[in-house]
XYZ file of C-alpha atoms in Angstrom:
336
model
C 44.692 21.919 -0.967
C 43.198 18.935 -2.771
C 45.536 16.426 -4.310
C 45.495 16.055 -8.092
C 44.108 12.684 -9.226
C 46.492 10.036 -10.471
C 46.530 10.306 -14.314
C 46.861 6.532 -14.587
C 43.765 6.043 -12.440
C 41.834 8.624 -14.446
C 42.775 6.847 -17.666
C 41.675 3.543 -16.139
C 38.267 4.994 -15.217
C 37.870 6.496 -18.679
C 38.741 3.221 -20.408
C 36.382 1.248 -18.162
C 33.440 3.563 -18.819
C 34.144 3.677 -22.548
C 34.358 -0.113 -22.750
C 31.460 -0.971 -20.452
C 28.464 1.377 -19.995
C 27.593 -0.523 -16.793
C 30.984 0.123 -15.183
C 30.784 1.682 -11.724
C 33.808 3.767 -12.667
C 31.284 6.313 -13.928
C 30.941 7.645 -10.381
C 34.541 8.662 -9.566
C 34.994 9.892 -13.138
C 31.841 12.027 -12.944
C 33.036 13.401 -9.609
C 36.374 14.304 -11.172
C 34.652 16.045 -14.078
C 32.485 17.965 -11.601
C 35.477 19.167 -9.583
C 37.245 20.142 -12.823
C 34.343 22.322 -13.929
C 33.162 19.946 -16.678
C 29.569 19.916 -15.453
C 27.907 18.775 -18.693
C 30.221 15.776 -19.046
C 29.687 14.882 -15.390
C 25.920 15.213 -15.807
C 25.864 12.870 -18.815
C 27.973 10.292 -16.989
C 25.800 10.455 -13.884
C 22.544 10.094 -15.799
C 23.900 7.161 -17.785
C 25.160 5.474 -14.643
C 21.837 5.887 -12.847
C 20.054 4.308 -15.796
C 21.933 1.114 -14.847
C 22.126 1.628 -11.081
C 19.002 3.554 -9.941
C 19.720 2.716 -6.282
C 23.247 4.146 -6.254
C 23.036 6.623 -3.387
C 26.284 8.448 -4.153
C 25.251 8.933 -7.774
C 21.954 10.543 -6.736
C 23.817 12.809 -4.313
C 26.346 13.815 -6.975
C 23.563 14.427 -9.490
C 21.953 16.742 -6.941
C 25.247 18.634 -6.640
C 25.411 18.964 -10.425
C 21.853 20.274 -10.640
C 22.635 22.774 -7.884
C 25.720 23.935 -9.785
C 23.490 24.497 -12.811
C 20.958 26.493 -10.789
C 18.176 23.864 -10.869
C 17.467 23.710 -7.141
C 14.197 21.767 -7.440
C 15.911 18.891 -9.256
C 18.819 19.083 -6.824
C 16.416 18.705 -3.893
C 14.707 15.730 -5.548
C 18.006 13.876 -6.071
C 19.202 14.476 -2.510
C 15.782 13.412 -1.241
C 16.005 10.163 -3.234
C 19.465 9.595 -1.744
C 17.977 9.977 1.742
C 15.163 7.568 0.920
C 17.750 4.995 -0.115
C 20.058 5.741 2.825
C 18.528 7.802 5.674
C 21.986 8.042 7.289
C 23.569 9.784 4.284
C 25.005 12.908 5.897
C 25.960 14.802 2.724
C 22.460 14.547 1.251
C 20.890 15.595 4.554
C 23.311 18.510 4.886
C 22.538 19.707 1.360
C 18.771 19.504 1.913
C 19.108 21.357 5.213
C 21.121 24.170 3.641
C 18.722 24.433 0.700
C 15.730 24.616 3.054
C 17.576 27.316 4.980
C 18.090 29.240 1.743
C 14.350 28.933 1.039
C 13.511 30.097 4.579
C 11.820 26.793 5.394
C 13.030 27.088 8.947
C 11.526 24.032 10.635
C 12.487 21.586 7.903
C 15.970 23.128 7.749
C 16.342 22.731 11.512
C 15.320 19.054 11.432
C 17.820 18.135 8.724
C 20.634 20.299 10.057
C 20.282 18.861 13.568
C 20.876 15.375 12.162
C 23.766 16.602 10.011
C 25.445 18.383 12.947
C 25.118 15.222 15.047
C 26.975 13.342 12.309
C 29.554 16.117 11.781
C 29.976 17.853 15.158
C 33.203 19.535 14.071
C 31.737 21.394 11.076
C 31.440 25.085 12.085
C 29.477 26.020 8.945
C 26.814 23.434 9.769
C 26.637 24.588 13.382
C 26.156 28.198 12.247
C 23.463 27.161 9.765
C 21.604 25.225 12.466
C 21.772 28.214 14.814
C 20.319 30.465 12.119
C 17.484 28.032 11.338
C 16.646 27.637 15.031
C 16.574 31.371 15.742
C 14.650 32.214 12.565
C 12.127 29.474 13.276
C 11.596 30.795 16.806
C 10.977 34.242 15.342
C 8.397 32.848 12.937
C 6.608 31.122 15.823
C 6.330 34.490 17.571
C 4.595 36.049 14.583
C 7.582 37.270 12.593
C 7.540 36.745 8.809
C 8.514 33.234 7.773
C 7.329 30.696 5.233
C 7.084 27.744 7.599
C 4.701 29.546 9.974
C 2.161 29.920 7.185
C 2.804 26.564 5.526
C 2.616 24.587 8.783
C -0.781 26.139 9.492
C -2.284 25.518 6.065
C -0.557 22.383 4.837
C -1.958 20.190 7.619
C -5.432 20.679 6.181
C -4.954 19.890 2.471
C -3.145 16.568 2.907
C -5.886 14.596 4.704
C -8.614 16.122 2.507
C -6.679 15.393 -0.667
C -5.838 11.870 0.462
C -9.508 11.237 1.179
C -10.438 12.570 -2.259
C -7.717 10.524 -3.979
C -8.797 7.232 -2.434
C -11.959 6.714 -4.494
C -10.217 7.236 -7.873
C -7.528 4.771 -6.745
C -10.154 2.153 -5.906
C -12.035 2.729 -9.169
C -8.812 2.312 -11.134
C -8.017 -0.910 -9.261
C -11.438 -2.306 -10.137
C -11.347 -1.258 -13.812
C -7.759 -2.445 -14.371
C -8.214 -5.672 -12.376
C -5.296 -4.701 -10.154
C -4.445 -6.751 -7.088
C -2.778 -3.795 -5.388
C -2.264 -0.102 -6.128
C -0.076 2.591 -4.563
C -0.208 6.318 -5.281
C 2.952 8.259 -4.396
C 4.676 11.515 -5.230
C 8.053 11.667 -6.965
C 9.815 11.678 -3.589
C 8.246 8.380 -2.566
C 5.617 9.720 -0.144
C 2.477 7.573 0.032
C -0.808 9.304 -0.818
C -3.227 6.462 -1.568
C -3.413 2.679 -1.688
C -5.642 -0.277 -2.462
C -4.877 -3.883 -1.569
C -1.484 -3.209 0.043
C -0.558 -4.259 3.555
C 2.595 -3.910 5.623
C 3.625 -7.433 4.577
C 4.057 -6.171 1.004
C 6.527 -3.483 2.184
C 4.755 -0.397 0.806
C 7.628 1.797 2.035
C 10.180 -0.142 0.009
C 7.922 -0.237 -3.043
C 7.379 3.533 -2.865
C 11.069 4.366 -2.420
C 12.233 1.982 -5.122
C 9.577 3.225 -7.548
C 10.764 6.801 -7.002
C 14.267 5.636 -7.933
C 13.031 3.747 -11.001
C 11.095 6.812 -12.114
C 14.179 9.012 -11.718
C 16.300 6.575 -13.739
C 13.667 6.297 -16.490
C 13.650 10.090 -16.711
C 17.443 10.000 -17.005
C 17.177 7.379 -19.749
C 14.661 9.531 -21.614
C 17.105 12.434 -21.438
C 19.875 10.284 -22.886
C 17.554 9.223 -25.711
C 16.520 12.860 -26.277
C 12.924 12.068 -25.349
C 10.493 14.171 -23.321
C 9.783 11.217 -21.024
C 7.838 7.962 -20.836
C 4.081 7.820 -20.389
C 4.407 4.656 -18.327
C 6.606 1.650 -17.545
C 5.326 -1.902 -17.806
C 6.706 -5.311 -16.833
C 5.167 -8.741 -17.326
C 6.440 -11.722 -15.379
C 5.416 -15.334 -14.975
C 3.141 -14.548 -12.009
C 1.750 -11.130 -12.830
C 2.303 -7.675 -14.258
C 3.468 -4.294 -12.960
C 2.393 -0.909 -14.326
C 4.020 2.395 -13.292
C 2.384 5.582 -14.542
C 3.579 9.133 -13.703
C 1.274 12.110 -14.221
C 1.051 15.817 -13.384
C -1.303 17.464 -10.876
C -1.787 21.101 -9.808
C 0.671 20.480 -6.942
C 3.356 18.183 -8.322
C 3.998 14.984 -10.241
C 2.428 11.820 -8.833
C 3.104 8.171 -9.690
C 0.640 5.271 -9.765
C 2.007 1.750 -9.179
C -0.312 -1.136 -10.019
C 0.286 -4.840 -9.370
C -1.949 -6.460 -11.973
C -3.653 -9.821 -12.212
C -2.561 -12.250 -14.897
C -5.891 -11.629 -16.642
C -5.352 -7.858 -16.820
C -5.083 -6.519 -20.373
C -2.518 -3.755 -20.908
C -4.781 -1.851 -23.301
C -7.546 -1.702 -20.700
C -5.026 -0.721 -18.026
C -3.915 2.216 -20.180
C -7.517 3.301 -20.746
C -8.236 3.003 -17.023
C -5.105 5.002 -16.209
C -6.126 7.805 -18.592
C -9.551 7.941 -16.942
C -7.908 7.920 -13.506
C -5.655 10.873 -14.401
C -8.649 12.861 -15.670
C -10.635 12.075 -12.528
C -7.793 13.113 -10.231
C -7.251 16.368 -12.144
C -10.947 17.232 -11.750
C -11.113 16.660 -7.983
C -12.707 19.618 -6.159
C -9.956 19.391 -3.524
C -7.458 20.827 -6.019
C -9.696 23.839 -6.559
C -10.374 24.315 -2.857
C -6.722 24.116 -1.876
C -5.009 25.287 -5.083
C -3.739 28.511 -3.522
C -1.887 26.698 -0.758
C -1.127 23.223 -2.124
C 2.553 23.023 -3.005
C 5.120 20.266 -3.230
C 6.041 21.047 0.374
C 2.475 20.517 1.576
C 2.771 16.817 0.810
C 5.688 16.626 3.253
C 3.513 17.888 6.132
C 1.339 15.834 8.473
C 2.728 12.463 7.344
C 1.600 10.904 10.598
C -2.034 11.568 9.650
C -1.403 10.300 6.147
C 0.040 6.993 7.280
C -2.699 6.452 9.834
C -5.252 7.167 7.098
C -3.719 4.646 4.667
C -2.512 1.765 6.818
C -3.726 2.365 10.359
C -1.984 3.790 13.389
C 0.428 0.875 13.681
C 2.409 2.104 10.672
C 2.160 5.839 11.288
C 5.503 7.570 11.687
C 7.635 5.178 9.652
C 7.041 6.612 6.206
C 9.821 9.167 6.287
C 12.496 7.093 7.987
C 12.706 3.734 6.239
C 15.271 2.818 3.644
C 14.440 1.192 0.362
C 15.249 -2.486 -0.129
C 18.715 -3.184 -1.455
C 17.730 -5.672 -4.154
C 18.392 -4.336 -7.642
C 15.180 -3.817 -9.618
C 14.529 -5.970 -12.647
C 15.559 -4.364 -15.925
C 12.835 -6.127 -17.935
C 10.693 -3.032 -18.250
C 9.112 -1.857 -21.465
C 8.836 1.920 -21.658
C 5.925 3.398 -23.572
C 5.393 6.863 -24.913
């Protein structure tokens, strides 16, 4: 039986959050609200806290729990996935993703996550049972029994390389038109899909993971401000400019990150970004693969994707690296 929280401590957390919106007391207080059934209050606290601390792993994990409690499993997955990007050793986030994949009958992905979670929590019988189910169901799918992963593994390996090849030219044209020194194209989970001008020395993994966190926090900020969202984020510093632009595709939301030259003009960057979004939406690859391109298809064949973008020396590291721990600058201007 769980112990009731100390009323004095609860009052202290409440006073701290009320007096300072940046107080880290938002996290234990939001957790308390969640356990007490006050989901909406916990959700507001979590979103506000992440607006100040987009790299807070526990906050992303808790937000995923809150979305799951509200029935929004896609958002729950995204938050747990961000938590894993920030801390690949986070057992709770990995456990939650594994169980959700099991619920969705994504046997192979469920098995991978649950194996790691069981290794971290060997005494959890529920996890062990879930892993056994995923393993047996996956073996059945391999033998021709119905299962989503058997079909997705066969088809998803084809769209990713073809789409990445198709995406590369629009990325390069945008870089030229916007006078960008470097460009990354990622999905909302931080997976790399295209690049121009980046090398391993610029830490593309960290940039991708941190951008996914910034995008999630900007979405949370938009919710707090009762806005639909921001068209892009922009920062100008003494040595250059950064532009972050999210946009929708037939598969899922993608994000363009551009490191701009000092001579780049924001108005031209916006025009170039609009043209880029139109060009990407019109790619024949979407039409060819529309029936089988899903958010999950971007998670498949990452080895080929990394080899395509950065060469074989970096292949295999895209799904395992943590984001850098430095807090992102808050000097962003958000545009609608």
